[in-house]
N, CA, C and O atoms as CSV, one atom per row, in Angstrom:
chain,resi,resn,atom,element,x,y,z
A,1,MET,N,N,185.687,211.071,145.742
A,1,MET,CA,C,184.490,210.811,146.521
A,1,MET,C,C,183.947,212.149,147.043
A,1,MET,O,O,184.694,212.987,147.549
A,2,GLU,N,N,182.674,212.317,146.910
A,2,GLU,CA,C,182.020,213.580,147.277
A,2,GLU,C,C,181.298,213.434,148.622
A,2,GLU,O,O,180.593,212.454,148.861
A,3,GLY,N,N,181.491,214.430,149.490
A,3,GLY,CA,C,180.815,214.438,150.782
A,3,GLY,C,C,179.480,215.146,150.695
A,3,GLY,O,O,179.154,215.773,149.687
A,4,ASN,N,N,178.714,215.037,151.766
A,4,ASN,CA,C,177.431,215.745,151.819
A,4,ASN,C,C,177.000,215.948,153.261
A,4,ASN,O,O,177.551,215.363,154.193
A,5,ILE,N,N,175.996,216.799,153.405
A,5,ILE,CA,C,175.359,217.035,154.696
A,5,ILE,C,C,173.902,216.618,154.534
A,5,ILE,O,O,173.199,217.124,153.660
A,6,THR,N,N,173.453,215.696,155.377
A,6,THR,CA,C,172.067,215.261,155.383
A,6,THR,C,C,171.432,215.753,156.680
A,6,THR,O,O,171.907,215.440,157.771
A,7,VAL,N,N,170.361,216.521,156.551
A,7,VAL,CA,C,169.635,217.027,157.714
A,7,VAL,C,C,168.289,216.342,157.770
A,7,VAL,O,O,167.474,216.479,156.858
A,8,GLU,N,N,168.052,215.596,158.856
A,8,GLU,CA,C,166.789,214.905,159.070
A,8,GLU,C,C,165.870,215.762,159.933
A,8,GLU,O,O,166.337,216.604,160.701
A,9,PHE,N,N,164.554,215.544,159.805
A,9,PHE,CA,C,163.562,216.307,160.542
A,9,PHE,C,C,162.657,215.370,161.322
A,9,PHE,O,O,162.397,214.248,160.887
A,10,CYS,N,N,162.177,215.821,162.468
A,10,CYS,CA,C,161.265,215.032,163.317
A,10,CYS,C,C,159.873,214.965,162.711
A,10,CYS,O,O,159.073,214.115,163.102
A,11,THR,N,N,159.574,215.831,161.778
A,11,THR,CA,C,158.223,215.931,161.215
A,11,THR,C,C,157.942,214.906,160.120
A,11,THR,O,O,156.812,214.820,159.640
A,12,GLY,N,N,158.932,214.138,159.720
A,12,GLY,CA,C,158.748,213.184,158.652
A,12,GLY,C,C,158.950,213.769,157.273
A,12,GLY,O,O,158.725,213.096,156.266
A,13,GLU,N,N,159.379,215.034,157.222
A,13,GLU,CA,C,159.681,215.680,155.930
A,13,GLU,C,C,160.844,214.957,155.248
A,13,GLU,O,O,161.646,214.288,155.900
A,14,LYS,N,N,160.917,215.102,153.955
A,14,LYS,CA,C,162.032,214.552,153.195
A,14,LYS,C,C,163.336,215.219,153.680
A,14,LYS,O,O,163.359,216.437,153.853
A,15,PRO,N,N,164.411,214.459,153.901
A,15,PRO,CA,C,165.667,215.041,154.383
A,15,PRO,C,C,166.232,216.088,153.415
A,15,PRO,O,O,166.042,216.002,152.202
A,16,LEU,N,N,166.914,217.053,153.969
A,16,LEU,CA,C,167.612,218.072,153.183
A,16,LEU,C,C,169.042,217.578,152.962
A,16,LEU,O,O,169.743,217.250,153.920
A,17,ILE,N,N,169.471,217.525,151.706
A,17,ILE,CA,C,170.836,217.078,151.402
A,17,ILE,C,C,171.573,218.219,150.719
A,17,ILE,O,O,171.130,218.737,149.693
A,18,LEU,N,N,172.702,218.602,151.300
A,18,LEU,CA,C,173.545,219.666,150.769
A,18,LEU,C,C,174.873,219.073,150.326
A,18,LEU,O,O,175.529,218.368,151.092
A,19,ASN,N,N,175.266,219.354,149.097
A,19,ASN,CA,C,176.555,218.863,148.607
A,19,ASN,C,C,177.148,219.744,147.512
A,19,ASN,O,O,178.041,219.311,146.784
A,20,GLU,N,N,176.663,220.967,147.391
A,20,GLU,CA,C,177.104,221.840,146.305
A,20,GLU,C,C,178.411,222.557,146.608
A,20,GLU,O,O,179.190,222.830,145.694
A,21,ALA,N,N,178.665,222.869,147.882
A,21,ALA,CA,C,179.878,223.610,148.256
A,21,ALA,C,C,180.882,222.672,148.949
A,21,ALA,O,O,180.548,221.542,149.305
A,22,LYS,N,N,182.094,223.157,149.128
A,22,LYS,CA,C,183.135,222.368,149.827
A,22,LYS,C,C,183.008,222.461,151.334
A,22,LYS,O,O,183.497,221.598,152.063
A,23,SER,N,N,182.337,223.531,151.806
A,23,SER,CA,C,182.120,223.682,153.239
A,23,SER,C,C,180.867,224.520,153.469
A,23,SER,O,O,180.433,225.281,152.604
A,24,TYR,N,N,180.304,224.357,154.654
A,24,TYR,CA,C,179.111,225.109,155.037
A,24,TYR,C,C,179.274,225.593,156.478
A,24,TYR,O,O,179.902,224.920,157.296
A,25,ILE,N,N,178.716,226.742,156.779
A,25,ILE,CA,C,178.634,227.237,158.144
A,25,ILE,C,C,177.310,226.732,158.726
A,25,ILE,O,O,176.276,226.787,158.059
A,26,VAL,N,N,177.342,226.243,159.963
A,26,VAL,CA,C,176.162,225.648,160.579
A,26,VAL,C,C,174.953,226.599,160.540
A,26,VAL,O,O,173.831,226.161,160.285
A,27,GLU,N,N,175.175,227.873,160.789
A,27,GLU,CA,C,174.057,228.817,160.767
A,27,GLU,C,C,173.349,228.837,159.417
A,27,GLU,O,O,172.123,228.930,159.357
A,28,LYS,N,N,174.117,228.751,158.339
A,28,LYS,CA,C,173.522,228.736,156.977
A,28,LYS,C,C,172.757,227.432,156.738
A,28,LYS,O,O,171.728,227.428,156.063
A,29,VAL,N,N,173.265,226.321,157.296
A,29,VAL,CA,C,172.578,225.039,157.159
A,29,VAL,C,C,171.247,225.076,157.908
A,29,VAL,O,O,170.236,224.584,157.407
A,30,VAL,N,N,171.246,225.666,159.118
A,30,VAL,CA,C,170.010,225.801,159.896
A,30,VAL,C,C,168.999,226.650,159.145
A,30,VAL,O,O,167.815,226.315,159.109
A,31,ILE,N,N,169.449,227.747,158.545
A,31,ILE,CA,C,168.539,228.604,157.768
A,31,ILE,C,C,167.941,227.826,156.601
A,31,ILE,O,O,166.734,227.892,156.368
A,32,ALA,N,N,168.766,227.095,155.871
A,32,ALA,CA,C,168.278,226.313,154.731
A,32,ALA,C,C,167.301,225.222,155.190
A,32,ALA,O,O,166.290,224.973,154.534
A,33,ALA,N,N,167.612,224.572,156.327
A,33,ALA,CA,C,166.749,223.513,156.844
A,33,ALA,C,C,165.401,224.095,157.308
A,33,ALA,O,O,164.350,223.505,157.060
A,34,CYS,N,N,165.440,225.231,157.968
A,34,CYS,CA,C,164.194,225.870,158.418
A,34,CYS,C,C,163.332,226.292,157.228
A,34,CYS,O,O,162.112,226.132,157.264
A,35,LYS,N,N,163.940,226.818,156.194
A,35,LYS,CA,C,163.175,227.164,154.972
A,35,LYS,C,C,162.562,225.925,154.354
A,35,LYS,O,O,161.441,225.961,153.846
A,36,HIS,N,N,163.309,224.816,154.400
A,36,HIS,CA,C,162.859,223.548,153.821
A,36,HIS,C,C,161.568,223.058,154.467
A,36,HIS,O,O,160.716,222.489,153.785
A,37,VAL,N,N,161.412,223.272,155.776
A,37,VAL,CA,C,160.221,222.794,156.489
A,37,VAL,C,C,159.221,223.917,156.809
A,37,VAL,O,O,158.218,223.676,157.480
A,38,GLY,N,N,159.487,225.129,156.335
A,38,GLY,CA,C,158.544,226.217,156.490
A,38,GLY,C,C,158.591,226.958,157.817
A,38,GLY,O,O,157.597,227.555,158.230
A,39,ILE,N,N,159.738,226.925,158.488
A,39,ILE,CA,C,159.920,227.675,159.725
A,39,ILE,C,C,160.385,229.071,159.342
A,39,ILE,O,O,161.369,229.224,158.619
A,40,GLY,N,N,159.685,230.085,159.822
A,40,GLY,CA,C,159.986,231.452,159.473
A,40,GLY,C,C,161.210,232.011,160.158
A,40,GLY,O,O,161.806,231.347,161.005
A,41,PRO,N,N,161.598,233.244,159.796
A,41,PRO,CA,C,162.822,233.842,160.354
A,41,PRO,C,C,162.728,234.174,161.849
A,41,PRO,O,O,163.753,234.186,162.532
A,42,LEU,N,N,161.553,234.438,162.361
A,42,LEU,CA,C,161.430,234.816,163.768
A,42,LEU,C,C,161.775,233.660,164.716
A,42,LEU,O,O,162.588,233.864,165.617
A,43,PRO,N,N,161.201,232.453,164.561
A,43,PRO,CA,C,161.555,231.362,165.492
A,43,PRO,C,C,162.798,230.565,165.070
A,43,PRO,O,O,163.184,229.625,165.764
A,44,ARG,N,N,163.415,230.918,163.972
A,44,ARG,CA,C,164.543,230.154,163.464
A,44,ARG,C,C,165.712,230.027,164.436
A,44,ARG,O,O,166.409,229.013,164.450
A,45,HIS,N,N,165.922,231.064,165.250
A,45,HIS,CA,C,167.049,231.059,166.193
A,45,HIS,C,C,166.877,230.037,167.306
A,45,HIS,O,O,167.829,229.758,168.034
A,46,LEU,N,N,165.682,229.471,167.453
A,46,LEU,CA,C,165.446,228.455,168.501
A,46,LEU,C,C,165.927,227.072,168.087
A,46,LEU,O,O,165.934,226.153,168.906
A,47,PHE,N,N,166.326,226.911,166.838
A,47,PHE,CA,C,166.714,225.601,166.329
A,47,PHE,C,C,168.218,225.489,166.158
A,47,PHE,O,O,168.912,226.482,165.944
A,48,GLY,N,N,168.711,224.250,166.255
A,48,GLY,CA,C,170.130,223.999,166.072
A,48,GLY,C,C,170.331,222.626,165.465
A,48,GLY,O,O,169.378,221.868,165.285
A,49,LEU,N,N,171.576,222.312,165.152
A,49,LEU,CA,C,171.908,221.014,164.554
A,49,LEU,C,C,172.544,220.113,165.596
A,49,LEU,O,O,173.500,220.492,166.273
A,50,TRP,N,N,171.998,218.919,165.709
A,50,TRP,CA,C,172.477,217.908,166.649
A,50,TRP,C,C,173.094,216.753,165.840
A,50,TRP,O,O,172.523,216.305,164.845
A,51,SER,N,N,174.248,216.288,166.277
A,51,SER,CA,C,174.903,215.147,165.636
A,51,SER,C,C,174.737,213.927,166.536
A,51,SER,O,O,175.354,213.862,167.599
A,52,PRO,N,N,173.910,212.955,166.128
A,52,PRO,CA,C,173.725,211.763,166.964
A,52,PRO,C,C,174.981,210.900,167.054
A,52,PRO,O,O,175.182,210.209,168.052
A,53,SER,N,N,175.829,210.931,166.026
A,53,SER,CA,C,177.045,210.121,166.059
A,53,SER,C,C,178.112,210.693,167.001
A,53,SER,O,O,178.865,209.945,167.624
A,54,GLU,N,N,178.167,212.031,167.097
A,54,GLU,CA,C,179.150,212.677,167.957
A,54,GLU,C,C,178.548,213.144,169.290
A,54,GLU,O,O,179.264,213.621,170.170
A,55,LEU,N,N,177.237,213.002,169.423
A,55,LEU,CA,C,176.523,213.396,170.646
A,55,LEU,C,C,176.819,214.834,171.059
A,55,LEU,O,O,177.157,215.109,172.210
A,56,LEU,N,N,176.684,215.748,170.089
A,56,LEU,CA,C,176.919,217.145,170.437
A,56,LEU,C,C,176.097,218.075,169.541
A,56,LEU,O,O,175.698,217.736,168.427
A,57,TRP,N,N,175.870,219.265,170.096
A,57,TRP,CA,C,175.250,220.356,169.362
A,57,TRP,C,C,176.349,221.156,168.684
A,57,TRP,O,O,177.390,221.411,169.290
A,58,PHE,N,N,176.137,221.551,167.451
A,58,PHE,CA,C,177.114,222.366,166.758
A,58,PHE,C,C,176.799,223.847,167.004
A,58,PHE,O,O,175.643,224.257,166.902
A,59,PRO,N,N,177.825,224.655,167.328
A,59,PRO,CA,C,177.607,226.093,167.469
A,59,PRO,C,C,177.354,226.697,166.082
A,59,PRO,O,O,177.818,226.159,165.077
A,60,PRO,N,N,176.622,227.808,166.028
A,60,PRO,CA,C,176.282,228.421,164.733
A,60,PRO,C,C,177.496,228.796,163.898
A,60,PRO,O,O,177.395,228.840,162.672
A,61,SER,N,N,178.635,229.066,164.513
A,61,SER,CA,C,179.823,229.488,163.767
A,61,SER,C,C,180.680,228.333,163.283
A,61,SER,O,O,181.688,228.576,162.620
A,62,LYS,N,N,180.332,227.091,163.578
A,62,LYS,CA,C,181.120,225.922,163.178
A,62,LYS,C,C,181.116,225.766,161.672
A,62,LYS,O,O,180.083,225.929,161.023
A,63,LYS,N,N,182.271,225.451,161.122
A,63,LYS,CA,C,182.406,225.213,159.684
A,63,LYS,C,C,182.412,223.702,159.456
A,63,LYS,O,O,183.222,222.984,160.042
A,64,LEU,N,N,181.515,223.228,158.609
A,64,LEU,CA,C,181.436,221.811,158.268
A,64,LEU,C,C,182.125,221.586,156.936
A,64,LEU,O,O,181.646,222.044,155.899
A,65,GLU,N,N,183.237,220.888,156.960
A,65,GLU,CA,C,184.015,220.614,155.734
A,65,GLU,C,C,183.505,219.342,155.077
A,65,GLU,O,O,183.181,218.373,155.762
A,66,LEU,N,N,183.435,219.343,153.771
A,66,LEU,CA,C,182.998,218.176,153.008
A,66,LEU,C,C,184.163,217.499,152.277
A,66,LEU,O,O,183.945,216.693,151.373
A,67,CYS,N,N,185.384,217.823,152.665
A,67,CYS,CA,C,186.559,217.268,151.982
A,67,CYS,C,C,186.720,215.769,152.287
A,67,CYS,O,O,186.243,215.275,153.308
A,68,ASN,N,N,187.387,215.076,151.398
A,68,ASN,CA,C,187.673,213.645,151.532
A,68,ASN,C,C,186.414,212.793,151.699
A,68,ASN,O,O,186.444,211.765,152.374
A,69,GLY,N,N,185.332,213.212,151.097
A,69,GLY,CA,C,184.113,212.413,151.148
A,69,GLY,C,C,183.406,212.393,152.498
A,69,GLY,O,O,182.612,211.491,152.767
A,70,LYS,N,N,183.683,213.368,153.342
A,70,LYS,CA,C,183.064,213.435,154.671
A,70,LYS,C,C,181.558,213.561,154.531
A,70,LYS,O,O,181.063,214.407,153.786
A,71,LYS,N,N,180.830,212.715,155.250
A,71,LYS,CA,C,179.373,212.778,155.251
A,71,LYS,C,C,178.901,213.136,156.651
A,71,LYS,O,O,179.261,212.486,157.633
A,72,TRP,N,N,178.090,214.180,156.722
A,72,TRP,CA,C,177.528,214.642,158.002
A,72,TRP,C,C,176.067,214.233,158.044
A,72,TRP,O,O,175.308,214.536,157.124
A,73,TYR,N,N,175.668,213.542,159.114
A,73,TYR,CA,C,174.273,213.195,159.348
A,73,TYR,C,C,173.824,213.991,160.573
A,73,TYR,O,O,174.313,213.750,161.677
A,74,LEU,N,N,172.909,214.928,160.391
A,74,LEU,CA,C,172.505,215.854,161.458
A,74,LEU,C,C,171.001,215.878,161.595
A,74,LEU,O,O,170.266,215.542,160.667
A,75,LEU,N,N,170.556,216.285,162.781
A,75,LEU,CA,C,169.134,216.457,163.060
A,75,LEU,C,C,168.848,217.910,163.377
A,75,LEU,O,O,169.577,218.529,164.152
A,76,LEU,N,N,167.793,218.468,162.788
A,76,LEU,CA,C,167.351,219.814,163.146
A,76,LEU,C,C,166.457,219.658,164.360
A,76,LEU,O,O,165.403,219.024,164.297
A,77,ARG,N,N,166.890,220.246,165.468
A,77,ARG,CA,C,166.155,220.081,166.729
A,77,ARG,C,C,165.911,221.433,167.395
A,77,ARG,O,O,166.625,222.403,167.138
A,78,LEU,N,N,164.912,221.482,168.239
A,78,LEU,CA,C,164.640,222.651,169.057
A,78,LEU,C,C,165.705,222.712,170.150
A,78,LEU,O,O,165.870,221.750,170.900
A,79,ARG,N,N,166.425,223.820,170.253
A,79,ARG,CA,C,167.528,223.910,171.222
A,79,ARG,C,C,167.066,224.296,172.615
A,79,ARG,O,O,167.663,223.868,173.603
A,80,PHE,N,N,166.026,225.088,172.713
A,80,PHE,CA,C,165.613,225.636,174.009
A,80,PHE,C,C,164.214,225.186,174.375
A,80,PHE,O,O,163.333,225.079,173.521
A,81,ARG,N,N,164.027,224.929,175.641
A,81,ARG,CA,C,162.694,224.634,176.151
A,81,ARG,C,C,162.396,225.632,177.259
A,81,ARG,O,O,163.217,225.820,178.157
A,82,PRO,N,N,161.218,226.283,177.209
A,82,PRO,CA,C,160.907,227.265,178.250
A,82,PRO,C,C,160.638,226.583,179.599
A,82,PRO,O,O,160.360,227.260,180.589
């Protein structure tokens, strides 16, 4: 059984699905998700990944393992509000 990471967006864009590697670093997933929706490198650091099932924000250094068919459902969200 193969795992994957699904990143949903508030904009209604098609979800980003990653399943090519055995693990991903959250920072790399955020970069891929931002590229997917056209967010440039300058504001990219304002975004993070939120897990609605675990009710937590993932730190950029977190490693997401896809072993044993693990499926991650995450939301790309704005982390900071001025």
